[in-house]
Amino acid sequence: MGKFTIRNKSDSVSFQADKQSAAVISVLAVVTLLVFLLSLSAGSAWISPLKVIKQLTGSTAEHDFVINTLRLPRTLLAFLVGAALGVSGLILQGIVRNPLASPDIIGITGGASVGAIIFLVSFAGQISISWLPLAAITGAGAVSVMIYILSWKNGVTPIRLILIGIGIAAAMNALTTMMIVLSDIATAGRAYLWMTGSIYGANWSDVYGLLPWVVVLIPVTIFLARTVNVKELGDDVARGLGVKVQLFRFLLLFISVALAGSAVAFAGGIGFVGLIAPHIARKLIGASFAALVPAAALTGGLIVTLADVVARTAFLPSDLPAGVFTAGIGAPFFIYLLYKNRNL
């Protein structure tokens, strides 16, 4: 298939897109809408998709509370969390140039969890919950710097970064567990449910809290796509073409940490989405980073939304954390990638 160019009127911003990639992204968008409809229909009481559409368009108010108060914010939050984690993992894999990289595996999610748990244990009730994303992002950023420093030895090799990250992730999980054990029962219960990665109890304030991070940072990532494509040719080539390598690496790392941290703040430790979604997107799209960003976002959103649908319907009346199902898929996939890339 051919290519087409998207540019603004002044030609200051332009993107070259592949028609096949556009077609794949369009299909993913349609599948997303169908899964979105399924999520609003499924639950302890099944509501037909036609009734859901009528409810959303304002033609009826028969299921207003169930759809608009219970299911719609939960579905939207699940999708936003998956999109944030998918793009975060895509950026990390591009920066590190390692298919094993993802925010949960190399410890970024663990750092965000520590920041969020410290906030929940020490400041909940004293400071507005709206500061929770900042606490999670701060924890994620601090751990990212620590991993990079510990991995440095005449440069940073991909496998060293992954191994150090796995060790740091284990340490962060231990620290999080210790804080939960030492906290009161009510806080410990809330924190433990949050750690497993659950969308349970999602409300509109959660959606509005995460939405700005996703709608701002993902388009910025697309804007930086050309730089990522150049960097894949090597730092020396990128510098020769006038790219400020360290500046753009820092910007991309900040975006990855912010997306992962904000997702963790609102949904807890939903694992392996940042690992799986970019790989699926590459299988469907190819190597073009500009096309991979929306593909990874849609794929990540689909994974978490489907996991949440299964979590709240497969074992009724129990409502299980969505993170249980993403881990069930992601852990074997990670083992496969470790085996496949054992000679790196």
Tab-separated table of N, CA and C in Angstrom, residues 166-272:
chain	number	residue	atom	x	y	z
A	166	ILE	N	14.686	-5.522	37.268
A	166	ILE	CA	13.973	-6.627	37.922
A	166	ILE	C	14.306	-6.661	39.407
A	167	GLY	N	15.583	-6.453	39.738
A	167	GLY	CA	15.993	-6.424	41.151
A	167	GLY	C	15.354	-5.272	41.908
A	168	ILE	N	15.346	-4.087	41.285
A	168	ILE	CA	14.728	-2.914	41.918
A	168	ILE	C	13.219	-3.127	42.079
A	169	ALA	N	12.597	-3.727	41.073
A	169	ALA	CA	11.157	-3.994	41.156
A	169	ALA	C	10.848	-4.901	42.349
A	170	ALA	N	11.684	-5.927	42.562
A	170	ALA	CA	11.485	-6.829	43.710
A	170	ALA	C	11.646	-6.067	45.023
A	171	ALA	N	12.642	-5.179	45.086
A	171	ALA	CA	12.859	-4.383	46.299
A	171	ALA	C	11.677	-3.445	46.558
A	172	MET	N	11.146	-2.830	45.496
A	172	MET	CA	9.996	-1.934	45.660
A	172	MET	C	8.758	-2.696	46.130
A	173	ASN	N	8.569	-3.907	45.606
A	173	ASN	CA	7.432	-4.722	46.038
A	173	ASN	C	7.557	-5.083	47.516
A	174	ALA	N	8.790	-5.405	47.951
A	174	ALA	CA	9.015	-5.731	49.359
A	174	ALA	C	8.744	-4.524	50.251
A	175	LEU	N	9.196	-3.345	49.810
A	175	LEU	CA	8.971	-2.119	50.582
A	175	LEU	C	7.486	-1.791	50.671
A	176	THR	N	6.785	-1.979	49.558
A	176	THR	CA	5.345	-1.726	49.552
A	176	THR	C	4.623	-2.664	50.505
A	177	THR	N	4.980	-3.939	50.470
A	177	THR	CA	4.362	-4.928	51.365
A	177	THR	C	4.621	-4.573	52.824
A	178	MET	N	5.845	-4.151	53.131
A	178	MET	CA	6.188	-3.799	54.511
A	178	MET	C	5.334	-2.628	54.998
A	179	MET	N	5.151	-1.608	54.153
A	179	MET	CA	4.345	-0.459	54.553
A	179	MET	C	2.892	-0.853	54.782
A	180	ILE	N	2.390	-1.756	53.957
A	180	ILE	CA	1.001	-2.198	54.118
A	180	ILE	C	0.837	-2.979	55.417
A	181	VAL	N	1.805	-3.870	55.711
A	181	VAL	CA	1.729	-4.676	56.933
A	181	VAL	C	1.752	-3.795	58.182
A	182	LEU	N	2.512	-2.712	58.128
A	182	LEU	CA	2.649	-1.835	59.291
A	182	LEU	C	1.524	-0.812	59.417
A	183	SER	N	0.649	-0.718	58.423
A	183	SER	CA	-0.439	0.261	58.468
A	183	SER	C	-1.672	-0.335	59.138
A	184	ASP	N	-2.678	0.512	59.397
A	184	ASP	CA	-3.900	0.023	60.031
A	184	ASP	C	-4.692	-0.843	59.059
A	185	ILE	N	-5.667	-1.583	59.583
A	185	ILE	CA	-6.388	-2.589	58.790
A	185	ILE	C	-7.135	-1.958	57.616
A	186	ALA	N	-7.805	-0.831	57.844
A	186	ALA	CA	-8.590	-0.200	56.778
A	186	ALA	C	-7.689	0.255	55.634
A	187	THR	N	-6.581	0.918	55.978
A	187	THR	CA	-5.645	1.378	54.949
A	187	THR	C	-4.994	0.205	54.241
A	188	ALA	N	-4.646	-0.843	55.006
A	188	ALA	CA	-3.999	-2.018	54.419
A	188	ALA	C	-4.914	-2.706	53.414
A	189	GLY	N	-6.204	-2.825	53.761
A	189	GLY	CA	-7.153	-3.447	52.839
A	189	GLY	C	-7.290	-2.666	51.553
A	190	ARG	N	-7.386	-1.356	51.680
A	190	ARG	CA	-7.509	-0.503	50.493
A	190	ARG	C	-6.252	-0.574	49.641
A	191	ALA	N	-5.086	-0.519	50.297
A	191	ALA	CA	-3.817	-0.530	49.572
A	191	ALA	C	-3.577	-1.881	48.893
A	192	TYR	N	-3.949	-2.980	49.567
A	192	TYR	CA	-3.732	-4.302	48.982
A	192	TYR	C	-4.580	-4.502	47.738
A	193	LEU	N	-5.849	-4.084	47.801
A	193	LEU	CA	-6.712	-4.178	46.621
A	193	LEU	C	-6.155	-3.318	45.496
A	194	TRP	N	-5.660	-2.144	45.840
A	194	TRP	CA	-5.094	-1.229	44.850
A	194	TRP	C	-3.853	-1.851	44.196
A	195	MET	N	-3.018	-2.535	44.994
A	195	MET	CA	-1.776	-3.135	44.482
A	195	MET	C	-2.027	-4.197	43.422
A	196	THR	N	-3.105	-4.946	43.572
A	196	THR	CA	-3.360	-6.040	42.632
A	196	THR	C	-3.801	-5.539	41.264
A	197	GLY	N	-4.155	-4.263	41.182
A	197	GLY	CA	-4.547	-3.687	39.903
A	197	GLY	C	-6.021	-3.852	39.637
A	198	SER	N	-6.811	-3.010	40.252
A	198	SER	CA	-8.263	-3.142	40.142
A	198	SER	C	-8.904	-1.836	39.685
A	199	ILE	N	-9.927	-1.954	38.840
A	199	ILE	CA	-10.707	-0.793	38.403
A	199	ILE	C	-11.984	-0.710	39.234
A	200	TYR	N	-12.108	-1.607	40.219
A	200	TYR	CA	-13.324	-1.678	41.043
A	200	TYR	C	-13.574	-0.332	41.723
A	201	GLY	N	-14.823	0.108	41.678
A	201	GLY	CA	-15.189	1.350	42.348
A	201	GLY	C	-14.783	2.606	41.602
A	202	ALA	N	-14.409	2.474	40.335
A	202	ALA	CA	-14.004	3.654	39.555
A	202	ALA	C	-15.168	4.639	39.454
A	203	ASN	N	-14.843	5.920	39.535
A	203	ASN	CA	-15.875	6.948	39.416
A	203	ASN	C	-15.403	8.035	38.454
A	204	TRP	N	-16.270	9.016	38.254
A	204	TRP	CA	-15.958	10.059	37.266
A	204	TRP	C	-14.757	10.906	37.687
A	205	SER	N	-14.537	11.079	38.976
A	205	SER	CA	-13.376	11.860	39.405
A	205	SER	C	-12.072	11.161	39.012
A	206	ASP	N	-12.060	9.820	39.037
A	206	ASP	CA	-10.879	9.070	38.588
A	206	ASP	C	-10.646	9.284	37.094
A	207	VAL	N	-11.728	9.230	36.334
A	207	VAL	CA	-11.623	9.439	34.881
A	207	VAL	C	-11.088	10.826	34.580
A	208	TYR	N	-11.656	11.841	35.236
A	208	TYR	CA	-11.220	13.215	34.999
A	208	TYR	C	-9.790	13.444	35.491
A	209	GLY	N	-9.375	12.675	36.497
A	209	GLY	CA	-8.009	12.815	36.996
A	209	GLY	C	-6.974	12.253	36.039
A	210	LEU	N	-7.274	11.112	35.394
A	210	LEU	CA	-6.321	10.474	34.484
A	210	LEU	C	-6.388	11.041	33.070
A	211	LEU	N	-7.554	11.505	32.670
A	211	LEU	CA	-7.771	11.947	31.293
A	211	LEU	C	-6.754	12.987	30.804
A	212	PRO	N	-6.445	14.047	31.575
A	212	PRO	CA	-5.489	15.043	31.065
A	212	PRO	C	-4.118	14.470	30.761
A	213	TRP	N	-3.661	13.538	31.586
A	213	TRP	CA	-2.341	12.934	31.345
A	213	TRP	C	-2.313	12.202	30.007
A	214	VAL	N	-3.386	11.485	29.707
A	214	VAL	CA	-3.433	10.680	28.484
A	214	VAL	C	-3.621	11.552	27.246
A	215	VAL	N	-4.559	12.494	27.296
A	215	VAL	CA	-4.873	13.283	26.102
A	215	VAL	C	-3.792	14.316	25.777
A	216	VAL	N	-2.929	14.615	26.733
A	216	VAL	CA	-1.825	15.542	26.468
A	216	VAL	C	-0.556	14.792	26.078
A	217	LEU	N	-0.181	13.778	26.850
A	217	LEU	CA	1.125	13.138	26.663
A	217	LEU	C	1.184	12.205	25.457
A	218	ILE	N	0.082	11.540	25.120
A	218	ILE	CA	0.115	10.644	23.957
A	218	ILE	C	0.269	11.434	22.649
A	219	PRO	N	-0.468	12.521	22.434
A	219	PRO	CA	-0.206	13.343	21.237
A	219	PRO	C	1.215	13.915	21.204
A	220	VAL	N	1.754	14.300	22.360
A	220	VAL	CA	3.139	14.785	22.399
A	220	VAL	C	4.096	13.685	21.954
A	221	THR	N	3.814	12.450	22.354
A	221	THR	CA	4.640	11.315	21.928
A	221	THR	C	4.600	11.145	20.416
A	222	ILE	N	3.422	11.297	19.823
A	222	ILE	CA	3.311	11.222	18.362
A	222	ILE	C	4.121	12.337	17.707
A	223	PHE	N	4.076	13.523	18.313
A	223	PHE	CA	4.832	14.665	17.796
A	223	PHE	C	6.338	14.381	17.796
A	224	LEU	N	6.817	13.607	18.789
A	224	LEU	CA	8.245	13.289	18.904
A	224	LEU	C	8.626	12.027	18.122
A	225	ALA	N	7.672	11.450	17.393
A	225	ALA	CA	7.903	10.170	16.721
A	225	ALA	C	9.058	10.226	15.730
A	226	ARG	N	9.158	11.332	14.989
A	226	ARG	CA	10.219	11.440	13.987
A	226	ARG	C	11.592	11.329	14.645
A	227	THR	N	11.737	11.932	15.818
A	227	THR	CA	12.999	11.871	16.545
A	227	THR	C	13.313	10.447	16.960
A	228	VAL	N	12.307	9.711	17.412
A	228	VAL	CA	12.519	8.317	17.815
A	228	VAL	C	12.976	7.482	16.627
A	229	ASN	N	12.371	7.694	15.463
A	229	ASN	CA	12.776	6.946	14.271
A	229	ASN	C	14.225	7.227	13.899
A	230	VAL	N	14.655	8.491	14.051
A	230	VAL	CA	16.043	8.838	13.757
A	230	VAL	C	16.981	8.213	14.774
A	231	LYS	N	16.582	8.242	16.068
A	231	LYS	CA	17.435	7.693	17.123
A	231	LYS	C	17.674	6.201	16.951
A	232	GLU	N	16.736	5.511	16.305
A	232	GLU	CA	16.917	4.075	16.094
A	232	GLU	C	18.074	3.773	15.154
A	233	LEU	N	18.543	4.783	14.425
A	233	LEU	CA	19.716	4.612	13.566
A	233	LEU	C	21.010	4.697	14.362
A	234	GLY	N	20.908	5.062	15.654
A	234	GLY	CA	22.089	5.209	16.500
A	234	GLY	C	22.263	6.652	16.939
A	235	ASP	N	22.845	6.833	18.125
A	235	ASP	CA	23.011	8.179	18.671
A	235	ASP	C	23.909	9.047	17.802
A	236	ASP	N	24.984	8.475	17.273
A	236	ASP	CA	25.921	9.266	16.465
A	236	ASP	C	25.258	9.782	15.194
A	237	VAL	N	24.494	8.929	14.543
A	237	VAL	CA	23.787	9.351	13.333
A	237	VAL	C	22.760	10.423	13.675
A	238	ALA	N	22.049	10.221	14.791
A	238	ALA	CA	21.038	11.197	15.205
A	238	ALA	C	21.666	12.558	15.481
A	239	ARG	N	22.812	12.559	16.170
A	239	ARG	CA	23.503	13.831	16.435
A	239	ARG	C	23.944	14.486	15.138
A	240	GLY	N	24.412	13.677	14.198
A	240	GLY	CA	24.844	14.196	12.911
A	240	GLY	C	23.707	14.845	12.136
A	241	LEU	N	22.485	14.395	12.405
A	241	LEU	CA	21.312	14.967	11.736
A	241	LEU	C	20.711	16.133	12.531
A	242	GLY	N	21.393	16.512	13.608
A	242	GLY	CA	20.956	17.680	14.376
A	242	GLY	C	19.994	17.396	15.503
A	243	VAL	N	19.816	16.131	15.861
A	243	VAL	CA	18.900	15.779	16.943
A	243	VAL	C	19.609	15.935	18.286
A	244	LYS	N	18.975	16.619	19.220
A	244	LYS	CA	19.508	16.748	20.582
A	244	LYS	C	19.143	15.476	21.342
A	245	VAL	N	20.031	14.491	21.241
A	245	VAL	CA	19.725	13.137	21.699
A	245	VAL	C	19.354	13.100	23.179
A	246	GLN	N	20.199	13.694	24.033
A	246	GLN	CA	19.954	13.609	25.473
A	246	GLN	C	18.661	14.320	25.870
A	247	LEU	N	18.382	15.457	25.243
A	247	LEU	CA	17.166	16.201	25.560
A	247	LEU	C	15.923	15.400	25.212
A	248	PHE	N	15.904	14.839	24.001
A	248	PHE	CA	14.734	14.079	23.587
A	248	PHE	C	14.608	12.768	24.368
A	249	ARG	N	15.750	12.168	24.736
A	249	ARG	CA	15.694	10.956	25.562
A	249	ARG	C	15.068	11.275	26.922
A	250	PHE	N	15.456	12.418	27.487
A	250	PHE	CA	14.884	12.828	28.766
A	250	PHE	C	13.382	13.100	28.634
A	251	LEU	N	12.988	13.794	27.568
A	251	LEU	CA	11.565	14.087	27.364
A	251	LEU	C	10.745	12.814	27.231
A	252	LEU	N	11.253	11.879	26.440
A	252	LEU	CA	10.532	10.626	26.237
A	252	LEU	C	10.472	9.807	27.521
A	253	LEU	N	11.574	9.776	28.278
A	253	LEU	CA	11.573	9.051	29.544
A	253	LEU	C	10.590	9.687	30.523
A	254	PHE	N	10.541	11.023	30.537
A	254	PHE	CA	9.583	11.715	31.414
A	254	PHE	C	8.151	11.347	31.030
A	255	ILE	N	7.845	11.326	29.733
A	255	ILE	CA	6.498	10.978	29.286
A	255	ILE	C	6.156	9.549	29.693
A	256	SER	N	7.102	8.629	29.515
A	256	SER	CA	6.874	7.230	29.878
A	256	SER	C	6.595	7.093	31.373
A	257	VAL	N	7.426	7.765	32.184
A	257	VAL	CA	7.246	7.706	33.638
A	257	VAL	C	5.922	8.345	34.046
A	258	ALA	N	5.572	9.487	33.438
A	258	ALA	CA	4.326	10.176	33.781
A	258	ALA	C	3.108	9.336	33.412
A	259	LEU	N	3.137	8.697	32.251
A	259	LEU	CA	2.010	7.855	31.838
A	259	LEU	C	1.866	6.647	32.763
A	260	ALA	N	2.990	5.979	33.060
A	260	ALA	CA	2.933	4.811	33.935
A	260	ALA	C	2.517	5.209	35.348
A	261	GLY	N	3.098	6.303	35.853
A	261	GLY	CA	2.781	6.739	37.202
A	261	GLY	C	1.328	7.142	37.368
A	262	SER	N	0.792	7.880	36.416
A	262	SER	CA	-0.607	8.307	36.509
A	262	SER	C	-1.550	7.110	36.386
A	263	ALA	N	-1.209	6.143	35.520
A	263	ALA	CA	-2.042	4.945	35.389
A	263	ALA	C	-2.047	4.144	36.686
A	264	VAL	N	-0.868	3.982	37.274
A	264	VAL	CA	-0.755	3.243	38.534
A	264	VAL	C	-1.514	3.954	39.653
A	265	ALA	N	-1.474	5.283	39.658
A	265	ALA	CA	-2.153	6.045	40.701
A	265	ALA	C	-3.649	5.752	40.740
A	266	PHE	N	-4.256	5.540	39.583
A	266	PHE	CA	-5.712	5.368	39.536
A	266	PHE	C	-6.158	3.910	39.430
A	267	ALA	N	-5.253	3.015	39.048
A	267	ALA	CA	-5.678	1.620	38.860
A	267	ALA	C	-4.791	0.613	39.575
A	268	GLY	N	-3.736	1.078	40.226
A	268	GLY	CA	-2.866	0.141	40.919
A	268	GLY	C	-1.915	-0.570	39.979
A	269	GLY	N	-1.350	-1.656	40.469
A	269	GLY	CA	-0.289	-2.347	39.725
A	269	GLY	C	-0.806	-3.324	38.693
A	270	ILE	N	-1.419	-2.845	37.640
A	270	ILE	CA	-1.843	-3.717	36.537
A	270	ILE	C	-0.612	-4.037	35.699
A	271	GLY	N	-0.190	-5.285	35.744
A	271	GLY	CA	1.093	-5.654	35.162
A	271	GLY	C	1.027	-6.160	33.736
A	272	PHE	N	2.169	-6.063	33.063
A	272	PHE	CA	2.460	-6.666	31.763
A	272	PHE	C	1.762	-6.015	30.569
